[in-house]
Coordinates of C-alpha atoms (C1' of nucleotides) in Angstrom, one line a residue:
Chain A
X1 CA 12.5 12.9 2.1
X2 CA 11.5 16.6 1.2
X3 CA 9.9 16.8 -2.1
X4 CA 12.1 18.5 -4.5
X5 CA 10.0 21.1 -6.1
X6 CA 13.0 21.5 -8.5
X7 CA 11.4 18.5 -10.4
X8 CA 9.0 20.9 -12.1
X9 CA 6.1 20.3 -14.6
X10 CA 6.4 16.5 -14.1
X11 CA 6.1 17.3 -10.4
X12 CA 3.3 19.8 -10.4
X13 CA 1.6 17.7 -13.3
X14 CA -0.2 15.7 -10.4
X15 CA 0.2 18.3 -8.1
X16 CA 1.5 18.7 -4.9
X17 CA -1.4 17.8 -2.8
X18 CA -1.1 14.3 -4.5
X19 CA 2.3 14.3 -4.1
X20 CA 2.0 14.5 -0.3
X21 CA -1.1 12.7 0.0
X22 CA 1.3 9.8 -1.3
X23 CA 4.4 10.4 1.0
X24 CA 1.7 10.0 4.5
X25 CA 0.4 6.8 3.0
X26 CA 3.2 5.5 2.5
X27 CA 4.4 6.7 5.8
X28 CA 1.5 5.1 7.3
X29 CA 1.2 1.7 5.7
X30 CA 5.5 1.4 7.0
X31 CA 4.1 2.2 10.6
X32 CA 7.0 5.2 10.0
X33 CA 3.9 7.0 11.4
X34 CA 2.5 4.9 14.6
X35 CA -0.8 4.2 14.8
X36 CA -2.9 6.9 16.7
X37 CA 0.0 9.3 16.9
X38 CA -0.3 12.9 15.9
X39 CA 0.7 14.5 12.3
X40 CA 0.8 18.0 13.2
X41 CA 1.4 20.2 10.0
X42 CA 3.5 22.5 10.5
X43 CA 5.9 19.0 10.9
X44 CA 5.0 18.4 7.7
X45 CA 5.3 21.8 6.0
X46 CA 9.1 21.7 7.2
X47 CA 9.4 18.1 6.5
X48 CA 8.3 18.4 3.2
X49 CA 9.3 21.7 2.1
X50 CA 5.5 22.7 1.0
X51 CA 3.1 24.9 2.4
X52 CA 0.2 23.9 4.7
X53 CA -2.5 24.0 1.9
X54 CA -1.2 21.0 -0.4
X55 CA -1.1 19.1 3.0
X56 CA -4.2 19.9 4.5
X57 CA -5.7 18.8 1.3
X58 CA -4.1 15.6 1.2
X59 CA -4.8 15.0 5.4
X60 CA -8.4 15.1 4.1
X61 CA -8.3 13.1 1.4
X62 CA -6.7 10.6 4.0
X63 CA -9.6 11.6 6.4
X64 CA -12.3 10.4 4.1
X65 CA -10.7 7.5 4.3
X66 CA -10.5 6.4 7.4
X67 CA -6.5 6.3 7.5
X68 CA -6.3 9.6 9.9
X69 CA -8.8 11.2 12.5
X70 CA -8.9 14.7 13.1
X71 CA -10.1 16.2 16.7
X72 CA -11.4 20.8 15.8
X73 CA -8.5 22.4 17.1
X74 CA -6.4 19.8 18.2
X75 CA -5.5 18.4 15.1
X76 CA -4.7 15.0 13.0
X77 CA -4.0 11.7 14.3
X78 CA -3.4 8.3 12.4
X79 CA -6.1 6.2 12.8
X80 CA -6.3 4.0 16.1
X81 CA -5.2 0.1 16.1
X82 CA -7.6 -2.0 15.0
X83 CA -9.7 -3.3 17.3
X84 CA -10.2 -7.1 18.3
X85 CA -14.4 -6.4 17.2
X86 CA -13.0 -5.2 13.9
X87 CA -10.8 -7.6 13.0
X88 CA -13.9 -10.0 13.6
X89 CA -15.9 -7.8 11.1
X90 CA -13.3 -7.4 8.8
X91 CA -12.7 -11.2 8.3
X92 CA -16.8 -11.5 8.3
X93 CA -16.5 -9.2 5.6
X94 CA -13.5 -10.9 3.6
X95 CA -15.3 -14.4 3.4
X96 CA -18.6 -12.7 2.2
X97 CA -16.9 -11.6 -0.7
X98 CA -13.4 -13.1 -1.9
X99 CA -14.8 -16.5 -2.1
X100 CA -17.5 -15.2 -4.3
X101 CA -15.0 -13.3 -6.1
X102 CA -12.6 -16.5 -6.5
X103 CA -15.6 -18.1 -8.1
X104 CA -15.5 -15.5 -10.7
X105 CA -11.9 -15.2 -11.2
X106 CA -11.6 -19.1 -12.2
X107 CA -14.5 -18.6 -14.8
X108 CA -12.8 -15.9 -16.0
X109 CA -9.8 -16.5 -15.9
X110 CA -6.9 -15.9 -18.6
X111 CA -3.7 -17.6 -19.5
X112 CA -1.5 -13.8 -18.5
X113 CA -3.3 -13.5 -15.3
X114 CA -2.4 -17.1 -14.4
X115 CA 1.2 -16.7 -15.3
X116 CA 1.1 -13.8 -13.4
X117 CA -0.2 -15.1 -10.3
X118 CA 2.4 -18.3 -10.7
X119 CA 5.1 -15.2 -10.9
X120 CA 3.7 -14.2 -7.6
X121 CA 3.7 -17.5 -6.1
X122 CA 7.2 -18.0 -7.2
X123 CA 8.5 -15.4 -5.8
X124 CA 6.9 -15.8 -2.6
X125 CA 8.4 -19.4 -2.1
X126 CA 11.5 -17.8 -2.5
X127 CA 11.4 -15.7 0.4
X128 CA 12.6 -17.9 3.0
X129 CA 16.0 -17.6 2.7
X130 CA 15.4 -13.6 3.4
X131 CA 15.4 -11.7 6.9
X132 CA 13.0 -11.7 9.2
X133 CA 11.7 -8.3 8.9
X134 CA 12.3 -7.8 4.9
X135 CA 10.3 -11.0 4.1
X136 CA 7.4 -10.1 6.0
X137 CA 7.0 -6.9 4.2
X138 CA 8.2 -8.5 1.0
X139 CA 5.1 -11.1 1.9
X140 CA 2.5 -8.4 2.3
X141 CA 3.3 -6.7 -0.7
X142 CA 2.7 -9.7 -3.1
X143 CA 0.0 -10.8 -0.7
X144 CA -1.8 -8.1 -1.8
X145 CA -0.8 -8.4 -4.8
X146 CA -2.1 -12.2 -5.5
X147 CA -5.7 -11.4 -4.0
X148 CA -6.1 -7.9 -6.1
X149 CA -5.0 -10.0 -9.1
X150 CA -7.4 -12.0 -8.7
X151 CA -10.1 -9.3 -7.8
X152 CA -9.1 -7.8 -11.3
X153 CA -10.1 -10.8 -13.1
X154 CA -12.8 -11.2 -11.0
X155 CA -15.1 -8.4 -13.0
X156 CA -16.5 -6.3 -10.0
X157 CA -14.4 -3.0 -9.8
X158 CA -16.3 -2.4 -6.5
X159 CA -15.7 -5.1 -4.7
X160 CA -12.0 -5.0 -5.5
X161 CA -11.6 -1.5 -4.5
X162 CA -13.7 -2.0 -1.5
X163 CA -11.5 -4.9 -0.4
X164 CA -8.5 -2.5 -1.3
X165 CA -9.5 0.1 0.9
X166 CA -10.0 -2.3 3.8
X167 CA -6.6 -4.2 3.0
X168 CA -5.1 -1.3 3.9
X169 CA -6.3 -0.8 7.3
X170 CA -5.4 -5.0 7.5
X171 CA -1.8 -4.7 6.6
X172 CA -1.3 -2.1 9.3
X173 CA -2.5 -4.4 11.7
X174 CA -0.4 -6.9 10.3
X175 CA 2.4 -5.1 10.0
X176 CA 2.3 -4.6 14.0
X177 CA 1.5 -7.8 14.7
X178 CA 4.0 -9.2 13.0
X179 CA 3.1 -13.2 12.8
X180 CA 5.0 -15.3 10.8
X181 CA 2.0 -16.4 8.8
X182 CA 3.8 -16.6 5.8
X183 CA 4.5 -20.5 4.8
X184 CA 0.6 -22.0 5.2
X185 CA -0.6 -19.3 3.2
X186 CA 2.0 -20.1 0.3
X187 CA 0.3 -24.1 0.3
X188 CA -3.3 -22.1 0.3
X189 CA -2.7 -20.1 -2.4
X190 CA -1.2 -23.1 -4.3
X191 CA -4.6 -24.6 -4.0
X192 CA -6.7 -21.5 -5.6
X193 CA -4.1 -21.3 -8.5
X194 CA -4.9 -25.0 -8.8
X195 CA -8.6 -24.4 -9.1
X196 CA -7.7 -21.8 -11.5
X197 CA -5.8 -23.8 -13.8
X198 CA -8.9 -26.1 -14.1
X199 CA -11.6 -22.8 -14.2
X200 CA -13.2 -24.8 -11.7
X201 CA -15.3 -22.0 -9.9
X202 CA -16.5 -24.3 -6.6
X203 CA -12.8 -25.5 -6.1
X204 CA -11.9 -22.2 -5.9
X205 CA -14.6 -20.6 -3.8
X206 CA -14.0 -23.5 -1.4
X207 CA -9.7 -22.8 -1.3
X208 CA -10.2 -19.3 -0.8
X209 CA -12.7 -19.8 2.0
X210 CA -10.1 -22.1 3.5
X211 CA -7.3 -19.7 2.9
X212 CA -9.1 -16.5 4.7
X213 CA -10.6 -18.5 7.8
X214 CA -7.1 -20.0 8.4
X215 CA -5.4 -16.7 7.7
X216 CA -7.8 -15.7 10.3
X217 CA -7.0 -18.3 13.0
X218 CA -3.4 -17.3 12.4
X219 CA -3.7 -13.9 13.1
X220 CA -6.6 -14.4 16.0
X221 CA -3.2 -15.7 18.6
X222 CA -1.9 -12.2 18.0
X223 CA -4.9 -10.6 20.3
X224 CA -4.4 -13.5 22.6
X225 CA -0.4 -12.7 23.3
Chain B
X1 CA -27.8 29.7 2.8
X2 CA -24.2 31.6 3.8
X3 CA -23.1 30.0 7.2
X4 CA -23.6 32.5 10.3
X5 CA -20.1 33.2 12.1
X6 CA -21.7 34.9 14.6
X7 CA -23.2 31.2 16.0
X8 CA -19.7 31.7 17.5
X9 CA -18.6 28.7 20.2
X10 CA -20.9 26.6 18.5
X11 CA -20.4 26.3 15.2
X12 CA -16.2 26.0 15.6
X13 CA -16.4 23.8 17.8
X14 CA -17.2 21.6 14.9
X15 CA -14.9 23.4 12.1
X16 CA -15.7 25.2 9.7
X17 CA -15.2 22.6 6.9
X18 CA -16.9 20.3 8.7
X19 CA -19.9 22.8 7.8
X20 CA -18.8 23.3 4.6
X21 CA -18.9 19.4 3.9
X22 CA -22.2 19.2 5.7
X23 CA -23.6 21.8 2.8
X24 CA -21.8 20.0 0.1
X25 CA -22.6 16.1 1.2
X26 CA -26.4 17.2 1.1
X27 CA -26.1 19.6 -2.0
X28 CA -24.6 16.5 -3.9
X29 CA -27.7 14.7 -2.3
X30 CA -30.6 16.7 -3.3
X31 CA -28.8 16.7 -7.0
X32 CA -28.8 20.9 -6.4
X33 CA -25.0 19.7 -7.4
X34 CA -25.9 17.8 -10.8
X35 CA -23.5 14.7 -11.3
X36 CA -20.5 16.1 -13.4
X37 CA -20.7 19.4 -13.2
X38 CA -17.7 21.9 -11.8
X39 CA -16.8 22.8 -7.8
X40 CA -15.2 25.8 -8.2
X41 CA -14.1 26.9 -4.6
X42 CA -14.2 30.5 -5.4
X43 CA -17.9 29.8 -6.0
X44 CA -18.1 28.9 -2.9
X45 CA -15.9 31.0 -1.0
X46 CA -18.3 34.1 -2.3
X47 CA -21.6 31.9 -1.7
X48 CA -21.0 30.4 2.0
X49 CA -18.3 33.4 3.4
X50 CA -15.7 31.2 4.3
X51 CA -12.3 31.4 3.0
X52 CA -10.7 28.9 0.5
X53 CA -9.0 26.5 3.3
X54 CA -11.8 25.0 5.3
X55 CA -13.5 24.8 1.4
X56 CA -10.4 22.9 -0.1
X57 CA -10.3 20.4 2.9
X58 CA -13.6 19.7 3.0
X59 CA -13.5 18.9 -1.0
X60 CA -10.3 16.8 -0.3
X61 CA -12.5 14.9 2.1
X62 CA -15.2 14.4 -0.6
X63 CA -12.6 13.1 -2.9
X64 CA -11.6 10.8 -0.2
X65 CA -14.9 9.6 0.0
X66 CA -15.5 9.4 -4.0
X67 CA -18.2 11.8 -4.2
X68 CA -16.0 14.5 -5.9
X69 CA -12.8 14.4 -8.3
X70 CA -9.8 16.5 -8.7
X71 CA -8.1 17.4 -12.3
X72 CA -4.9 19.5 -11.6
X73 CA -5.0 22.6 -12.4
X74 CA -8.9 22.7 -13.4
X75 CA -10.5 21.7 -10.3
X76 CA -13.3 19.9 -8.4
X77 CA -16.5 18.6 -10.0
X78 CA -19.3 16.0 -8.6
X79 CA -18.2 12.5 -9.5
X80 CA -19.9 11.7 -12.7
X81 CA -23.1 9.5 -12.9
X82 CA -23.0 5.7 -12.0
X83 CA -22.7 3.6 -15.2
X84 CA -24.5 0.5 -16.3
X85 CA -21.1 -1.5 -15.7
X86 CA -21.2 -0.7 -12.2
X87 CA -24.7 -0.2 -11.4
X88 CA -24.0 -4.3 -11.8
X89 CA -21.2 -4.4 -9.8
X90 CA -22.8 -2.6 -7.3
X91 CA -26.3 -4.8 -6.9
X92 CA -23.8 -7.8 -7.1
X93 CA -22.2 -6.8 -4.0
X94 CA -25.7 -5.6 -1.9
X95 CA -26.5 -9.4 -2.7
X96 CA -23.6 -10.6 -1.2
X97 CA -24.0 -8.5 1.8
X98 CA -27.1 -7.7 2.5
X99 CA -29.2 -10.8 2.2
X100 CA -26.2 -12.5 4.8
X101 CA -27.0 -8.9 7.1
X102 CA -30.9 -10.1 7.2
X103 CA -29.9 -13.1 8.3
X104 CA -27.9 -12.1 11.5
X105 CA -30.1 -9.2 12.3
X106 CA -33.6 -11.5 12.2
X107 CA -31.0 -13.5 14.8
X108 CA -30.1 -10.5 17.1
X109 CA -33.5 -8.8 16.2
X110 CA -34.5 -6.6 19.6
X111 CA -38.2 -5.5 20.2
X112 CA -36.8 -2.0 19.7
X113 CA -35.9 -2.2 16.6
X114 CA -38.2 -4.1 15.1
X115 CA -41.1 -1.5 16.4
X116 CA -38.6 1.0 15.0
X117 CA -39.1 -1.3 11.5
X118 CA -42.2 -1.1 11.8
X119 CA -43.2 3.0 12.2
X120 CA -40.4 2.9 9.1
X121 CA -42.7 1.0 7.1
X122 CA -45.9 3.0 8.4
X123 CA -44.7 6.2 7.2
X124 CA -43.8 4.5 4.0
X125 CA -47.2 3.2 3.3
X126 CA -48.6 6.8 4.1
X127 CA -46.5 8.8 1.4
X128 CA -48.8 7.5 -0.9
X129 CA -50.8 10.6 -1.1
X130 CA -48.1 13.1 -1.5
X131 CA -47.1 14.7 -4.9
X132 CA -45.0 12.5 -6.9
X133 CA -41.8 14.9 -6.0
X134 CA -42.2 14.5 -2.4
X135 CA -43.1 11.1 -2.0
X136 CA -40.1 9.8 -4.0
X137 CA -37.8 12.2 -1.9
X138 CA -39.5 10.6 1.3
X139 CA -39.4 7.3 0.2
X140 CA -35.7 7.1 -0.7
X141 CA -35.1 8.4 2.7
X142 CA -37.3 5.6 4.7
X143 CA -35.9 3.2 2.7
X144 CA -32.0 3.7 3.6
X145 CA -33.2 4.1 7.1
X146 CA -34.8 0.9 6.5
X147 CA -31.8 -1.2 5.4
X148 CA -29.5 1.1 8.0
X149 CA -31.1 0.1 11.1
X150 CA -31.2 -3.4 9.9
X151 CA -27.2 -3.6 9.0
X152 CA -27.4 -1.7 12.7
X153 CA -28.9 -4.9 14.6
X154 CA -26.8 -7.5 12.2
X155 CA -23.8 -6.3 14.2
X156 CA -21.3 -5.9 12.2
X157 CA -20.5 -2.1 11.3
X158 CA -17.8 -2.7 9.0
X159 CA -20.6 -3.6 6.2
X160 CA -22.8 -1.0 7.4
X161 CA -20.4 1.8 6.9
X162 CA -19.4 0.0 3.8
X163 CA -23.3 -0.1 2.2
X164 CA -23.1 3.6 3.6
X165 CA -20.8 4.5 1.5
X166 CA -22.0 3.3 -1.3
X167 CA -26.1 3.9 -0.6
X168 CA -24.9 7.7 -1.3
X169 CA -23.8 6.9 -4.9
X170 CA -27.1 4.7 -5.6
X171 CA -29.0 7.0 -4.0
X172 CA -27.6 9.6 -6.6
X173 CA -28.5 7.6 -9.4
X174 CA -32.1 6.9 -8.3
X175 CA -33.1 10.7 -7.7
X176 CA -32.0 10.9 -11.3
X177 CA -34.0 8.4 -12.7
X178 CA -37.0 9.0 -10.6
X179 CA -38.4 5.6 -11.1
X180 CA -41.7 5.1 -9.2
X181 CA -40.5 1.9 -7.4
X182 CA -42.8 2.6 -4.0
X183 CA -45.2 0.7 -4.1
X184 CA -43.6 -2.8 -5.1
X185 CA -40.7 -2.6 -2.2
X186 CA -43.4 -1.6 0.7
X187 CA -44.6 -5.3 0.1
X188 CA -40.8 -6.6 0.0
X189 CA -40.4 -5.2 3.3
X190 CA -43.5 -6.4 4.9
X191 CA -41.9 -10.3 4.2
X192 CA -38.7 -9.0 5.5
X193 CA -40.1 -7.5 8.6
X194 CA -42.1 -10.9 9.1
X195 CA -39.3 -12.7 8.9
X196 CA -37.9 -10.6 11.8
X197 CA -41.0 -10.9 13.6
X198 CA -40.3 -14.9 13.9
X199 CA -36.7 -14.1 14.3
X200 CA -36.5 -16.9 11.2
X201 CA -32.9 -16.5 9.6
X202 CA -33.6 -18.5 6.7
X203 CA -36.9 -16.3 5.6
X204 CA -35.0 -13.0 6.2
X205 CA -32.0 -13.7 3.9
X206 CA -34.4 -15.1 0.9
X207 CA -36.9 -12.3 1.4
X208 CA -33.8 -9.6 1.3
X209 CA -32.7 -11.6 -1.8
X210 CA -35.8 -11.2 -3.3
X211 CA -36.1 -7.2 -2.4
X212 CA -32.7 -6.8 -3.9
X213 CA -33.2 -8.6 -7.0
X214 CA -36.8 -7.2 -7.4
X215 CA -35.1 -3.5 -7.2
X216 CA -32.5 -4.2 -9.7
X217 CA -34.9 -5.2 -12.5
X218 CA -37.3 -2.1 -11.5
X219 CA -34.0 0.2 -11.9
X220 CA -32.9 -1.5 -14.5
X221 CA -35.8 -0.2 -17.0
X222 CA -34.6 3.3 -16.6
X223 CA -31.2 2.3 -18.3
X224 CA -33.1 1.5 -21.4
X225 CA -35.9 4.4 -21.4
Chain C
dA1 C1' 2.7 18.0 49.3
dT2 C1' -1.2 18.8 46.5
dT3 C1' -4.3 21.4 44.1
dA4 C1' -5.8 25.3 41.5
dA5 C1' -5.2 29.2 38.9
dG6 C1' -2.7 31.9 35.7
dT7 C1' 0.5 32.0 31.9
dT8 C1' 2.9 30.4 28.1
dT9 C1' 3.5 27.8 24.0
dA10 C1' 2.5 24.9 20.3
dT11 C1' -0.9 24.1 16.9
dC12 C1' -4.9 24.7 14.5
dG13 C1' -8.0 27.9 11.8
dT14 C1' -8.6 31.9 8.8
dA15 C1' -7.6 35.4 5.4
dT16 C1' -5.3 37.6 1.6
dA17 C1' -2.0 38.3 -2.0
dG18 C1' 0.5 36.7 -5.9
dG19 C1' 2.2 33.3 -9.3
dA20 C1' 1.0 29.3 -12.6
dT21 C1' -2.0 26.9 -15.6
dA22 C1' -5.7 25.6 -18.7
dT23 C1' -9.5 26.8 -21.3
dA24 C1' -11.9 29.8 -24.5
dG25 C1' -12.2 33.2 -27.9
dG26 C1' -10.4 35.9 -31.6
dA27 C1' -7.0 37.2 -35.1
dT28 C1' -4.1 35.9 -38.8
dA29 C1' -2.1 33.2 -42.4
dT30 C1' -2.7 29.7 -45.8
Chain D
dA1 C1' -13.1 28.5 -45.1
dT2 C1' -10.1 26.3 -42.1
dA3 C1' -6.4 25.6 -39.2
dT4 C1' -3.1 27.5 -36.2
dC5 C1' -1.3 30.7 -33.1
dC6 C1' -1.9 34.1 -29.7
dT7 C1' -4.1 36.6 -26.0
dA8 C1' -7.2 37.2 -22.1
dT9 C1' -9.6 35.5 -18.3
dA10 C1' -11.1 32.5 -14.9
dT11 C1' -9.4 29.3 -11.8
dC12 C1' -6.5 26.7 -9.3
dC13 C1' -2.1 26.5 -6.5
dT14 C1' 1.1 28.3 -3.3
dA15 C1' 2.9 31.2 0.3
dT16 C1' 2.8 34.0 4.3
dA17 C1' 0.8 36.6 8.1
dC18 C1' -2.4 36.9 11.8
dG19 C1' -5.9 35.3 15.1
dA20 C1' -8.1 31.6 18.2
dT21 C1' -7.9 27.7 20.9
dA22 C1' -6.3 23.9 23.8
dA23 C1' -2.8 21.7 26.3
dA24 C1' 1.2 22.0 29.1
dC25 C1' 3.9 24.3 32.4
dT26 C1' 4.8 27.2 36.3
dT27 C1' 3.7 29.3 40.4
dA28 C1' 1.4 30.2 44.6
dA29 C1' -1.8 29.2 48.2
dT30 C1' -3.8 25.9 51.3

DNA sequence: ATTAAGTTTATCGTATAGGATATAGGATAT
DNA sequence: ATATCCTATATCCTATACGATAAACTTAAT
């Protein structure tokens, strides 16, 4: 796990701030660091084999994002569970915008993103025959993948790095929670790629609304368990 | 403009970079920081009498946040000015959101905050006198608490902090291009605050459409001056 | 037994020194 | 005259030492 400094110019190239900043968020996004539990730096300093500076720079960077909380002289934290109010907003949020951007994407859309997103889809049918725990994160990962696909296509940078920045606070809470959500989404997605085939714009903004309110109801029983 | 350690109790209790990111968020603001230009920490080390830690952290909190980048090995400087690309991108999303916001806040809409609304729109309609410098200044100001304390009342915070976010960046941009777009939105608002007033949902999302487009094609000129 | 005060420890916050790198400017060779 | 190489400087990056604070633990008194 320690970052082998040995590595040299390639290493310090991007620097070791970014180097770190890239071993806690990955550390976070495995739950390998529990929500709301403390990151105290001197942890990481022997952890890591780096001084404090290249860390406290990248526990700000993940401060400014919303991924850790810091308390004055107590310290860093990761971020809190999501809350049951948030998960409303963030799903309030996700229809305001990915249908919209769905509509985009099919009138946009191009033969290599389509094969692309079929690759996707492939390979998510294929999961079933997988472990429990390795296909769920294998789900999330091209999950993610298939929406921010289709959020490059879509045209708006913004919204796609808005809804990346919020997908990660989502796939922690999935990632605790963790439902087995993954064959009706695989029929749902089916539809979108449908509408894309056809660059049909309102068969697409409807499947994706579709797809997020049921992902939604899905997840909604994991608050009620 | 150096910070005072001898405030003592007081000012750690908050950290020292979370001073030094106060100072910076509102030098970036006011444009004393022009768009682009190098954030050297030694710079700031001699000009605010901290040391380089509290400095680094607070810059890596910036970068979280998109207001500065990092180049390894050269530094910090203030993100670079909004493009036309996504000075689209980011009107496209305020229509998706903010119109839908009017909507739920003309629904939840208290007494409070609508006589809140209204001294908003009262001190607006009195800058009219100041010098051009000022009034623009003043203006931006009212206007984001404006749209704030409506996102406030629509309930969800999870587009507030969102538009937030990115108000900072299109706040930026407009200081630059001091357009003299008073007048027109004063009048926007007024329908939007009657809308409010008859807690009519329908009326509040058009007339936010409306604002929002109307805004767009009055920034839009100074990207061909 | 419980509470409160004092002490200890872990951790953050700050400061300074030294090594590494990129950029700019000048000198030299073609 | 131009291009290339070299040198110098400003700046970042890293490491370590020291001080400040809060939380935890222990002890003693009621």
């Amino acid at each position: 796990m320690a970052i082998d400094r040995a590595k040299g110019v390639a290493l310090r190239a991007k620097g070791l701030a970014d180097e770190v900043y890239d071993v806690l968020f990955k550390k976070l996004l495995l739950l390998e660091i529990p929500a709301g539990s403390r990151i105290t730096v001197d942890n990481l300093v022997r952890e890591l084999g780096v001084s404090q500076t290249p860390i406290r720079e990248a526990l700000g960077r993940l401060e400014g994002e919303g991924l850790v909380v810091k308390a004055h002289f107590v310290g860093y934290s990761a971020a809190p569970q999501i809350s049951r109010q948030k998960f409303g907003e963030l799903y309030e949020l996700r229809l305001l915008l990915e249908p919209f951007s769905a509509r985009q994407a099919a009138l946009n859309m191009t033969s290599e993103t389509l094969s692309s997103l079929r690759r996707i889809e492939l390979e998510m049918s294929e999961l079933g025959n997988n472990k429990r725990q390795a296909r769920y994160s294998s789900f999330a990962r091209l999950d993610a993948a298939f929406h921010d696909e289709m959020l490059a296509v879509a045209g708006n940078e913004l919204i796609r790095e808005t809804l990346a920045h919020l997908h990660t606070h989502f796939h922690i809470f999935r990632l605790i929670f963790r439902s087995n959500v993954t064959e009706d989404a695989i029929n749902e997605h089916a539809a979108i790629l449908s509408a894309f085939d056809n660059k049909d714009g309102d068969a697409a903004e409807i499947a994706m609304q579709v797809h997020i309110a049921r992902s939604r109801e899905r997840l909604l029983q994991a608050f009620q368990e």
